[in-house]
Short mmCIF file of C-alpha atoms and ligand atoms in Angstrom, two decimals:
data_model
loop_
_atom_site.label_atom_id
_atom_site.label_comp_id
_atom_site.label_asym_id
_atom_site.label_seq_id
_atom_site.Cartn_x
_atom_site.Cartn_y
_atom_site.Cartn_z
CA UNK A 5 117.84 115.83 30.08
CA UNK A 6 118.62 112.00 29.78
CA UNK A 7 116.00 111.38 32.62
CA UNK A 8 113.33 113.48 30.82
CA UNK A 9 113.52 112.00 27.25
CA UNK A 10 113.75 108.61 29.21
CA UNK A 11 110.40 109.45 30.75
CA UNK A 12 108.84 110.91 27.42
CA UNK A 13 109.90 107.92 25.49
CA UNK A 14 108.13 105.38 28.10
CA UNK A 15 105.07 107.94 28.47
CA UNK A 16 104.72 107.80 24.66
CA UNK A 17 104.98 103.75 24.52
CA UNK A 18 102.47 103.10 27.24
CA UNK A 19 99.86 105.46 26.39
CA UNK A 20 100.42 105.85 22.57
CA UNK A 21 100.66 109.62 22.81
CA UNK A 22 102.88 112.19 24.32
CA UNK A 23 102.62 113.43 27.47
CA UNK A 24 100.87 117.12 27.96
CA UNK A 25 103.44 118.35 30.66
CA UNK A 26 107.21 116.97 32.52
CA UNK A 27 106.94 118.50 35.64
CA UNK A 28 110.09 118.06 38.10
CA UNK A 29 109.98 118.57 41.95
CA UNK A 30 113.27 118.06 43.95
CA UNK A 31 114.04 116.46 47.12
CA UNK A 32 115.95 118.08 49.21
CA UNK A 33 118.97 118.26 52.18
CA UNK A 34 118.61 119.95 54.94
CA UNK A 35 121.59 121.86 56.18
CA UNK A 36 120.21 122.87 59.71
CA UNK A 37 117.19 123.11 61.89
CA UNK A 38 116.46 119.33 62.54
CA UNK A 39 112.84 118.36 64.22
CA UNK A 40 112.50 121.84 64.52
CA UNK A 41 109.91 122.52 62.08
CA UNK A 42 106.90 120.73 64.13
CA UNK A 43 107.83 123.11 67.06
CA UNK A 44 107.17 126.66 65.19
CA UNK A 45 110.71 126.27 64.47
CA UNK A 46 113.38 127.46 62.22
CA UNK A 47 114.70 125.37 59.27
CA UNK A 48 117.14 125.86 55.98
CA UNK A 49 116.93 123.59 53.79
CA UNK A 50 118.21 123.52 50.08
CA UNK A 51 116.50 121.72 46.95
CA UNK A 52 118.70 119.47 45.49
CA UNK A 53 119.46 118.00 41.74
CA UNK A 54 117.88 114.70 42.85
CA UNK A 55 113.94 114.74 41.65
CA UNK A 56 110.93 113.22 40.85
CA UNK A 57 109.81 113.65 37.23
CA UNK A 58 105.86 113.11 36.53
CA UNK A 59 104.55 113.14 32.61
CA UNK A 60 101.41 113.47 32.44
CA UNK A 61 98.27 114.13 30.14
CA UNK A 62 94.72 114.63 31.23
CA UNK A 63 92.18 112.35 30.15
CA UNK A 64 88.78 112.64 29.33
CA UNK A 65 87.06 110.39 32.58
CA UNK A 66 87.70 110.61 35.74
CA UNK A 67 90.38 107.81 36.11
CA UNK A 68 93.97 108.20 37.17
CA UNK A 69 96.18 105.58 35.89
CA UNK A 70 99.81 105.80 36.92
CA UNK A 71 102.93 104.10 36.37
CA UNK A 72 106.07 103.83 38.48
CA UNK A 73 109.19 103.35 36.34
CA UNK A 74 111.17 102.62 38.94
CA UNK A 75 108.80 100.06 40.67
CA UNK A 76 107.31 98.45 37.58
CA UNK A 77 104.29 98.94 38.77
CA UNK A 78 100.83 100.17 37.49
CA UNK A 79 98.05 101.63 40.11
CA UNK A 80 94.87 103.35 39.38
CA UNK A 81 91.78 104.82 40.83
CA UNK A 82 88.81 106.87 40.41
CA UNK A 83 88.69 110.67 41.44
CA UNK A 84 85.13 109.42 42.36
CA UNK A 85 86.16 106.97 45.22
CA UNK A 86 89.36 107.90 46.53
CA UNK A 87 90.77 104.75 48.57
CA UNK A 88 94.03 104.10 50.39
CA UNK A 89 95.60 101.11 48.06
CA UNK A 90 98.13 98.44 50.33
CA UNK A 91 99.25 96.94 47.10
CA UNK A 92 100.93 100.32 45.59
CA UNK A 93 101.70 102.13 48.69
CA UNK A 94 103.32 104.80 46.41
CA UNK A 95 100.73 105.43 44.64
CA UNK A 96 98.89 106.95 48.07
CA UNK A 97 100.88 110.30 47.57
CA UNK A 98 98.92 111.07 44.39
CA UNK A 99 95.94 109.66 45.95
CA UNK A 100 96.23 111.54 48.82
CA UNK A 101 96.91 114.72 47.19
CA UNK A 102 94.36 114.50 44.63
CA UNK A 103 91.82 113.93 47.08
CA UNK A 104 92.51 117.17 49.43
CA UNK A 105 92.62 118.75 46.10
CA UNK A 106 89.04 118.28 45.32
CA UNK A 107 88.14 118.91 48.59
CA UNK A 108 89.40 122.37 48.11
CA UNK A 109 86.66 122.77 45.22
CA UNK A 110 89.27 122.50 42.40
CA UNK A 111 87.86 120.20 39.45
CA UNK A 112 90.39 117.84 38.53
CA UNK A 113 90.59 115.93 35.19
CA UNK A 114 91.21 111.98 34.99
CA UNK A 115 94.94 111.84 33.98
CA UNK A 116 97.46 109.69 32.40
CA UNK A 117 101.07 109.48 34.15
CA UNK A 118 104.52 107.77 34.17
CA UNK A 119 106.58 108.76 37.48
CA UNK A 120 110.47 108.28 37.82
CA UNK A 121 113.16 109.78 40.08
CA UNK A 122 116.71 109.67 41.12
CA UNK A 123 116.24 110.45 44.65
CA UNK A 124 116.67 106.95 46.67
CA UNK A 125 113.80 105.87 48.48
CA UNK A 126 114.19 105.68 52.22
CA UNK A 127 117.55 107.79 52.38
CA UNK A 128 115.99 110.91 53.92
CA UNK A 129 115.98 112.91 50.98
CA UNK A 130 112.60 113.28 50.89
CA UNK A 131 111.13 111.18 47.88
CA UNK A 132 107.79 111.27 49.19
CA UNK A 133 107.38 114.82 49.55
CA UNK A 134 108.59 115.29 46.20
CA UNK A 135 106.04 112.82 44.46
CA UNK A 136 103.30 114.88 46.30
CA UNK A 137 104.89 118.25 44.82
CA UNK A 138 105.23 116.95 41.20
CA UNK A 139 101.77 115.52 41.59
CA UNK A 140 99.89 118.74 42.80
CA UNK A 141 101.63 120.61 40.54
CA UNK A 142 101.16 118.49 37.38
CA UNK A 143 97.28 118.53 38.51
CA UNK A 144 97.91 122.55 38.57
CA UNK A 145 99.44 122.37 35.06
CA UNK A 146 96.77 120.28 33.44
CA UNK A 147 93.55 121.89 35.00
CA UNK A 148 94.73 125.69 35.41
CA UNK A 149 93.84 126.37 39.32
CA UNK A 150 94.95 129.06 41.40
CA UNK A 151 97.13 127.54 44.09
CA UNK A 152 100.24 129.35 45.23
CA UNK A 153 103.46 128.02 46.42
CA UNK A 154 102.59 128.37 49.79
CA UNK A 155 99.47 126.63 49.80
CA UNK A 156 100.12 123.88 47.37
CA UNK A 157 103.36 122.74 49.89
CA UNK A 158 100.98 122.90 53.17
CA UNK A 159 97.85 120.85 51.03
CA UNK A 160 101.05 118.00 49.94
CA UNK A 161 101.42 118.40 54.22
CA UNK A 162 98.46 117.53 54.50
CA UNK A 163 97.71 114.77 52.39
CA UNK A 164 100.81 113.10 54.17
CA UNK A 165 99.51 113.95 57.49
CA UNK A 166 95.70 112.70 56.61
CA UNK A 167 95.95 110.40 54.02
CA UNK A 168 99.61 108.39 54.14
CA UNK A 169 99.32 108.95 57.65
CA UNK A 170 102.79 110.24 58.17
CA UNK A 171 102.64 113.36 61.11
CA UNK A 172 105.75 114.88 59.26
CA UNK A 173 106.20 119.13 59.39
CA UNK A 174 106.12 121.28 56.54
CA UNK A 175 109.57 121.54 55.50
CA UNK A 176 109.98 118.98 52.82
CA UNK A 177 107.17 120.00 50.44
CA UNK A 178 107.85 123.82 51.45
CA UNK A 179 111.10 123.56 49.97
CA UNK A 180 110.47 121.26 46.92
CA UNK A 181 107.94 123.65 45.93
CA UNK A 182 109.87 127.00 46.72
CA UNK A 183 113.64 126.12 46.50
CA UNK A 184 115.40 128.64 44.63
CA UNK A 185 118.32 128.12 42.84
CA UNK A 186 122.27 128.20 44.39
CA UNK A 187 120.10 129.39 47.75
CA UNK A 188 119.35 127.72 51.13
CA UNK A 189 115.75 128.40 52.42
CA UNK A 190 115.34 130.15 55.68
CA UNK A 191 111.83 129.18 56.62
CA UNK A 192 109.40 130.29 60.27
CA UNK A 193 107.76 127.36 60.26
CA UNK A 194 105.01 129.00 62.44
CA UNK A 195 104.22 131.64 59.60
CA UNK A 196 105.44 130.40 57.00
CA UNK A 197 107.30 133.52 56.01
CA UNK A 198 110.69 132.27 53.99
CA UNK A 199 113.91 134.14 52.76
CA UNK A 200 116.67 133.01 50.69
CA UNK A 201 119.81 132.70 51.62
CA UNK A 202 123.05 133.21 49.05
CA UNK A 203 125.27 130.45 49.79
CA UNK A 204 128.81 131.81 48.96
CA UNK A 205 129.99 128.87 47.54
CA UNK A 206 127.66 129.33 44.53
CA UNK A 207 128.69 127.32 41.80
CA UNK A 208 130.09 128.53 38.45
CA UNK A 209 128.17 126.49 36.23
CA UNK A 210 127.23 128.32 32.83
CA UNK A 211 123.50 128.98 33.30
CA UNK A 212 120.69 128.89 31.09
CA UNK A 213 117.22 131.19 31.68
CA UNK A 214 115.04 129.53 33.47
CA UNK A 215 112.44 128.63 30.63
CA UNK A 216 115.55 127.16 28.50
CA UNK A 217 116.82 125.23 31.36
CA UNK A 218 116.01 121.28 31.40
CA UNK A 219 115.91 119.20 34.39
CA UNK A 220 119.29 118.55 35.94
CA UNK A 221 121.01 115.75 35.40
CA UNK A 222 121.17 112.59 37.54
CA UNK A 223 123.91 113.33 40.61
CA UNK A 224 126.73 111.64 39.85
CA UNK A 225 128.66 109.39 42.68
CA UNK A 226 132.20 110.94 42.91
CA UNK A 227 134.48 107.67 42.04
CA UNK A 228 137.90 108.29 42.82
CA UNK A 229 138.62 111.74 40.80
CA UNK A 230 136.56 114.37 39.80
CA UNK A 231 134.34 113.86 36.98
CA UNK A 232 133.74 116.09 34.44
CA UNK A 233 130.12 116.98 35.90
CA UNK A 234 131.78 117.54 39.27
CA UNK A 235 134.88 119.31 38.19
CA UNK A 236 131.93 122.26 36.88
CA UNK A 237 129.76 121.68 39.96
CA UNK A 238 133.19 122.63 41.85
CA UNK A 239 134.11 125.30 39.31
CA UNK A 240 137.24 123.36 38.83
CA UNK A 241 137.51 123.73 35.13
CA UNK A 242 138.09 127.97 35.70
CA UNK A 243 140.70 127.00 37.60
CA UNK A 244 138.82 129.02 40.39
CA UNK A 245 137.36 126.46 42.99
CA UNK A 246 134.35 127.90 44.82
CA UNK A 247 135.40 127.99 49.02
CA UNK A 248 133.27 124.71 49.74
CA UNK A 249 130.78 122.05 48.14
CA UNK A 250 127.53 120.57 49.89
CA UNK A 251 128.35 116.82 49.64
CA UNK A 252 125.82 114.10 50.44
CA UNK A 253 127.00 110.79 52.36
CA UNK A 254 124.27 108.01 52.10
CA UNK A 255 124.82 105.22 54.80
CA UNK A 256 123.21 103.11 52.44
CA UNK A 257 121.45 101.97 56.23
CA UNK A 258 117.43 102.77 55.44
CA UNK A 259 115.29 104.50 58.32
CA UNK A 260 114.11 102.29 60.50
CA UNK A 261 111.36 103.02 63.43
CA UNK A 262 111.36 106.31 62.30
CA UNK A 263 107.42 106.74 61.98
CA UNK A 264 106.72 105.57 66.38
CA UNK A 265 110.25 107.25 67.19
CA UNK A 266 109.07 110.56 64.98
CA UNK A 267 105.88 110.64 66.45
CA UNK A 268 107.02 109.88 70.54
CA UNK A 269 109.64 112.80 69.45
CA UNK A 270 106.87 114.90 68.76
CA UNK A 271 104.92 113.99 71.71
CA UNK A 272 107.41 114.36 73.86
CA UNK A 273 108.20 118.05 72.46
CA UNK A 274 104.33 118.79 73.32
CA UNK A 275 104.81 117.43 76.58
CA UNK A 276 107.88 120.06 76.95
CA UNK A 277 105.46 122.70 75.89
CA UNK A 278 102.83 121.84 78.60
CA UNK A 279 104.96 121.48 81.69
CA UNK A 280 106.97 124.84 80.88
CA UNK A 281 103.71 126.71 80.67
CA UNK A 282 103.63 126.64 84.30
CA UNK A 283 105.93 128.72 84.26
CA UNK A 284 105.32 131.01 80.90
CA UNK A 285 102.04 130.57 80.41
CA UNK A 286 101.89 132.44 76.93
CA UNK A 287 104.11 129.77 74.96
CA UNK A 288 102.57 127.89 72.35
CA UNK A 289 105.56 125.59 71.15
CA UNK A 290 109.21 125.04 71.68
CA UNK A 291 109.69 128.07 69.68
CA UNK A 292 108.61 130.24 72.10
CA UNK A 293 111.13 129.18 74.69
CA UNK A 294 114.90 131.45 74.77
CA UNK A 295 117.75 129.46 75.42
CA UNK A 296 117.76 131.25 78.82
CA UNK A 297 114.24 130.39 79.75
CA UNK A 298 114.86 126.88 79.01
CA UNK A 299 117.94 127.03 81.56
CA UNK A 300 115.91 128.69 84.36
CA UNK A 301 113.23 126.39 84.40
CA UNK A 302 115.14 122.79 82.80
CA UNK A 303 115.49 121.86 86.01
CA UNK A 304 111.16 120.73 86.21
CA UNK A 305 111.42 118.88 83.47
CA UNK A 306 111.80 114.76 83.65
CA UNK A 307 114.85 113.79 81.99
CA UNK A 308 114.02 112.71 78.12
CA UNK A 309 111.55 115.76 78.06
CA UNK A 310 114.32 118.51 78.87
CA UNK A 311 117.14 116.50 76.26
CA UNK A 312 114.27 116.96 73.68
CA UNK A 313 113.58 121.09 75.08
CA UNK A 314 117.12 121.00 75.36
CA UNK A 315 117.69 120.06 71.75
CA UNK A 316 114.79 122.27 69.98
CA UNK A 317 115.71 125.80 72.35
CA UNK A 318 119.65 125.70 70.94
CA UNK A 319 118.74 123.79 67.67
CA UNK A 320 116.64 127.41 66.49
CA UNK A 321 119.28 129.19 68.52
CA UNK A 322 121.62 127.62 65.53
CA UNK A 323 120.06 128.21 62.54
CA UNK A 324 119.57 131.80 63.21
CA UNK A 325 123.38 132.23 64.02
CA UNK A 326 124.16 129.87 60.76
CA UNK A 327 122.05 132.24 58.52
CA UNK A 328 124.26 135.04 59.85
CA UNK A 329 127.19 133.25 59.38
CA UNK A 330 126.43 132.49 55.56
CA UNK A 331 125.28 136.13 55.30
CA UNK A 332 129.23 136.87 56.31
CA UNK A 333 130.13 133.85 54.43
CA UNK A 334 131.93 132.31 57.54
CA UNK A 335 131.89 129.14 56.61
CA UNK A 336 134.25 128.36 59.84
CA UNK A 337 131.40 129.60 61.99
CA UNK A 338 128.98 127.91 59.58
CA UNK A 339 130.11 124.29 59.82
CA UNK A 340 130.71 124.47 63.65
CA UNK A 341 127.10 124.80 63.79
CA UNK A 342 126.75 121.75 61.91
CA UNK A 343 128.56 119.56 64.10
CA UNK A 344 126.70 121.12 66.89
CA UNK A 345 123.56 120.46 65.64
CA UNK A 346 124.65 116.77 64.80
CA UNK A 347 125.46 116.23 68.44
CA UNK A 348 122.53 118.03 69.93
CA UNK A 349 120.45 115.05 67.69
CA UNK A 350 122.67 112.37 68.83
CA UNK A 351 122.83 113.21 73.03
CA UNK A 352 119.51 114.59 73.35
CA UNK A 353 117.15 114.71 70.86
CA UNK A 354 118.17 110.38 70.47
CA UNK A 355 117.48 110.32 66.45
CA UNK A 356 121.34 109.25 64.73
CA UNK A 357 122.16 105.65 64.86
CA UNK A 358 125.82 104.10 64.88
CA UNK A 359 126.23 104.20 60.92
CA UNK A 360 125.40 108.17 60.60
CA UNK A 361 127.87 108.70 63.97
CA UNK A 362 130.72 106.92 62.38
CA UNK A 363 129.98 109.08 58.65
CA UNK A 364 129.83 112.28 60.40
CA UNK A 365 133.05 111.19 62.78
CA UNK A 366 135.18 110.52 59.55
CA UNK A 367 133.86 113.29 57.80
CA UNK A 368 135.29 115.46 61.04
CA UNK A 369 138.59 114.00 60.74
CA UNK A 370 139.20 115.55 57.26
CA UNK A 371 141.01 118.64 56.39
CA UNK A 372 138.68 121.15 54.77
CA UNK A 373 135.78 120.11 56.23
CA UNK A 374 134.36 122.83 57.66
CA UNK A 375 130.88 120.74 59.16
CA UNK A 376 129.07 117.56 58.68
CA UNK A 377 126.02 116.29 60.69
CA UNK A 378 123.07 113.96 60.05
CA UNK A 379 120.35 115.27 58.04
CA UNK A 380 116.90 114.59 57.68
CA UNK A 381 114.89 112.30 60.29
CA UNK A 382 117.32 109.91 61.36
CA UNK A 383 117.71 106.80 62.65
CA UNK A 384 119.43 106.23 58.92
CA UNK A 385 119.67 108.21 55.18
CA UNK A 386 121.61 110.68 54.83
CA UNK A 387 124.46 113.14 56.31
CA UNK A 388 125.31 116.45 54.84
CA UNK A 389 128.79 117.62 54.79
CA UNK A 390 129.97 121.27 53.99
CA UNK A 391 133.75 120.87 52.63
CA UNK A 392 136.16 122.73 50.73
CA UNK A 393 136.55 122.69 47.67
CA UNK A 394 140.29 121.58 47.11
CA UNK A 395 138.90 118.87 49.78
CA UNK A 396 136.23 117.17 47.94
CA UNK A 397 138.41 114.36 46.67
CA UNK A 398 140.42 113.79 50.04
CA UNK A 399 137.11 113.95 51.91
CA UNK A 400 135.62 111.15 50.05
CA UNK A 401 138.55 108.73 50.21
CA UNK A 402 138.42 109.19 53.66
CA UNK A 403 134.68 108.95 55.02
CA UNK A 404 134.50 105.86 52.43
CA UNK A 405 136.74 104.24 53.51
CA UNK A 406 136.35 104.81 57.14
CA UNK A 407 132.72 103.92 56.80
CA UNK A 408 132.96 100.71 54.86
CA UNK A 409 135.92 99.34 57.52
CA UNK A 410 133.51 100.17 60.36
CA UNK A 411 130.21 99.24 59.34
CA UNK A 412 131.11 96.69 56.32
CA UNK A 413 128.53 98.98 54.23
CA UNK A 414 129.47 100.54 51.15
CA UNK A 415 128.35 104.58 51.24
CA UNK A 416 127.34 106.47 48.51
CA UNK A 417 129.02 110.10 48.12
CA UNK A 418 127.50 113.00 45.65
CA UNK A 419 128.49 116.35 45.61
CA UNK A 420 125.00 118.19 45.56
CA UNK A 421 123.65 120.71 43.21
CA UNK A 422 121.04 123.29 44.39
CA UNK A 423 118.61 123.79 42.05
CA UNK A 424 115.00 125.39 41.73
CA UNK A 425 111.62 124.22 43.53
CA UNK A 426 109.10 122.21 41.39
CA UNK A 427 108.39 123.43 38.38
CA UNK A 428 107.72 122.19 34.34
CA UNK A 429 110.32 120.59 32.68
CA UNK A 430 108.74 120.71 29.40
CA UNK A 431 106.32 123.97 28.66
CA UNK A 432 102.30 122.16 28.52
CA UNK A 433 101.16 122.24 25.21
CA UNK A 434 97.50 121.58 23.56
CA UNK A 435 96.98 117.93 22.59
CA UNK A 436 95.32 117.17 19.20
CA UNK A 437 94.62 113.68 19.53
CA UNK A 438 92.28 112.11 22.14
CA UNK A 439 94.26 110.58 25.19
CA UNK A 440 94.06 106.99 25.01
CA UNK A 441 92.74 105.30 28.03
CA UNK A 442 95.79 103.70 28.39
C1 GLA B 28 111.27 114.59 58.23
C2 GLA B 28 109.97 115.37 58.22
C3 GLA B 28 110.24 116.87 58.30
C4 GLA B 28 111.16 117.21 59.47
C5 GLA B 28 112.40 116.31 59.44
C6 GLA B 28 113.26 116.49 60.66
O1 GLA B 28 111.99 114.85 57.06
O2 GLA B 28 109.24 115.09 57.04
O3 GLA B 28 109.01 117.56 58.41
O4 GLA B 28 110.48 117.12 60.69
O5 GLA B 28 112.04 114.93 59.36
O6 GLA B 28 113.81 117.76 60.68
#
């Protein structure tokens, strides 16, 4: 709410009018399936309360002119001559999408933006699939094309792939564009065929219908007790805690390497693929490959390429058994998986560094926490932590303080909302006055 009149006041005192559309599109944490979604894979992911908000009005040429509220910075281009820009690397999201856009056929009109977010840059929350999202979909909102869901998250794909030149899978913009509410995503990353998934530690907040709802507030960073945001996230104030809470730990350590280590990763997974064809000659990707076909024929395959197998086989093998798990809302069963999967990416697959090892080690060491394990890429951001309720509190004292004594960096810990996909904050409405050109 705060963030959105924010973003209409600053809209309104660049441009000198308001701004046609809000649109919001989460980022998101990923509670298992890791590097599994470039193998066919399985992932199941949540959108989170942390977003990108775009305002935007079309304008009457064919320029773009955006501005980065959090950068203080001011990029534009023509939809004419679509260019990579050095200077304003983040404005080569928009750029990118915009220009698969109109290769798709749809007409797009200049536009007039102001872009702002809560979701820290570099922490493996996936900021830069959700500034594709919000800018596809703004595009949508202003110009009226068909585009579904599906299609929209695999062109934002491919503008990363193509134009930022980033060879990530499709599980970022899939779920900031599809995320549903209080659910985890279950998506075949080969087909593309999703379900939701009920997490039984829904929250209790009071909600509002969709239309009426406006954008979620800014996380807050638990500080020693419970705010009052928190104690409603938790359900605390019905005196009825939910079983457990999704909590975010941010080493506060940004990703390093992790474009050459993603990429080798994904080489090396392709390499897995084409020396276990010998021996099943139908299989087109990890996917394909049971945990005991991998066991019969692991022995053929050089060292670092069986870890990786190794880590992709048992990581799908997981997420399956965690969606049954939440289906029978063991959350025992549920955060063992976690852990598993967080030592699967440590020993084999090679992506966690020391900082996310010692968060999820103290976040292990807690009472009530049922799982925690990196999340994301690696090699830095984020860990995701699935903790009781009543444990919340304990749990943060703890990891914080572990993590600071160990590493001398201070962490930042949010107790995570789940919210909807992208989608408009505030309803477009028809402009009467003539867009400036700003
Ligand atoms: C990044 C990529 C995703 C996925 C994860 C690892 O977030 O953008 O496509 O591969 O890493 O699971």
């Amino acid at each position: 709410m705060e963030q959105q009149k924010t973003i209409r006041e600053r809209f309104l005192g660049i441009f000198g009018h308001e701004p046609a559309t809000i649109v919001r599109a989460p980022g998101r944490v990923n509670l298992i399936g890791e590097h599994t979604d470039y193998n066919d894979g399985y992932v199941l992911p949540v959108a989170i309360d942390r977003s990108i908000l775009m305002a935007a009005a079309p304008r009457p040429d064919r320029q773009v002119v955006l501005h980065a509220l959090d950068f203080d910075q001011r990029a534009g281009f023509s939809l004419d001559d679509i260019q990579h820009d050095a200077q304003h690397p983040w404005s080569n999201y928009q750029r990118g999408v915009a220009f698969f856009l109109q290769e798709r056929g749809f007409e797009l009109p200049g536009m007039n933006a102001v872009i702002s977010g809560d979701i820290p840059v570099g922490s493996g929350l996936s900021s830069s699939a959700a500034v594709e999202v919000a800018a596809a979909y703004t595009w949508q909102v202003l110009s009226g094309f068909s585009l579904s869901r599906v299609e929209l998250a695999l062109l934002c794909q491919r503008a990363e792939n193509e134009f930022v030149g980033m060879k990530c899978g499709i599980m970022d913009q899939f779920i900031s564009a599809l995320g549903q509410r209080d659910h985890a995503l279950l998506i075949d990353c080969r087909t593309l065929e999703h379900e939701s998934v009920n997490l039984p530690w829904r929250s209790s907040r009071t909600r509002s219908a969709p239309a009426e709802r406006e954008t979620s507030p800014a996380l807050s960073v638990v500080e020693g007790f419970a705010t009052p945001e928190i104690s409603g996230k938790l359900g605390l104030d019905e005196g009825s805690p939910p079983s457990a809470a999704i909590v975010v730990c941010d080493t506060m350590k940004r990703r390093g390497l992790v474009d050459s280590e993603y990429n080798a990763r994904r080489r090396e997974c392709e390499e897995g693929v084409r020396l276990l064809r010998k021996h099943l000659p139908g299989i087109k990707a990890l996917r394909d490959v049971s945990p005991a076909q991998f066991e019969r024929y692991q022995e053929d395959l050089p060292e670092v390429v069986r870890r990786r197998c190794r880590h992709i086989v048992y990581e799908n093998e997981r997420v399956l058994q965690s969606v049954g798990a939440l289906e029978e809302g063991d959350l025992a069963t549920f955060g063992r998986l976690m852990n598993g999967s967080h030592v699967s990416l440590r020993d084999d697959y090679q992506v966690s560094c020391r900082e996310l090892d010692v968060m999820a080690e103290a976040a292990w060491q807690v009472e009530g926490v049922y799982g925690s394990r990196l999340t994301g890429a690696g090699f830095g951001g984020c860990t995701v932590s699935l903790v009781a309720g009543e444990a919340v509190e304990r749990f943060r004292a703890h990891v914080a303080a572990e993590y600071q004594e160990a590493t001398g960096l201070k962490p930042q810990i949010y107790v995570c909302g789940v919210e909807d996909g992208v989608g408009a904050a505030k309803p477009l409405r028809r402009l009467r006055i003539k867009p400036s050109q700003g």
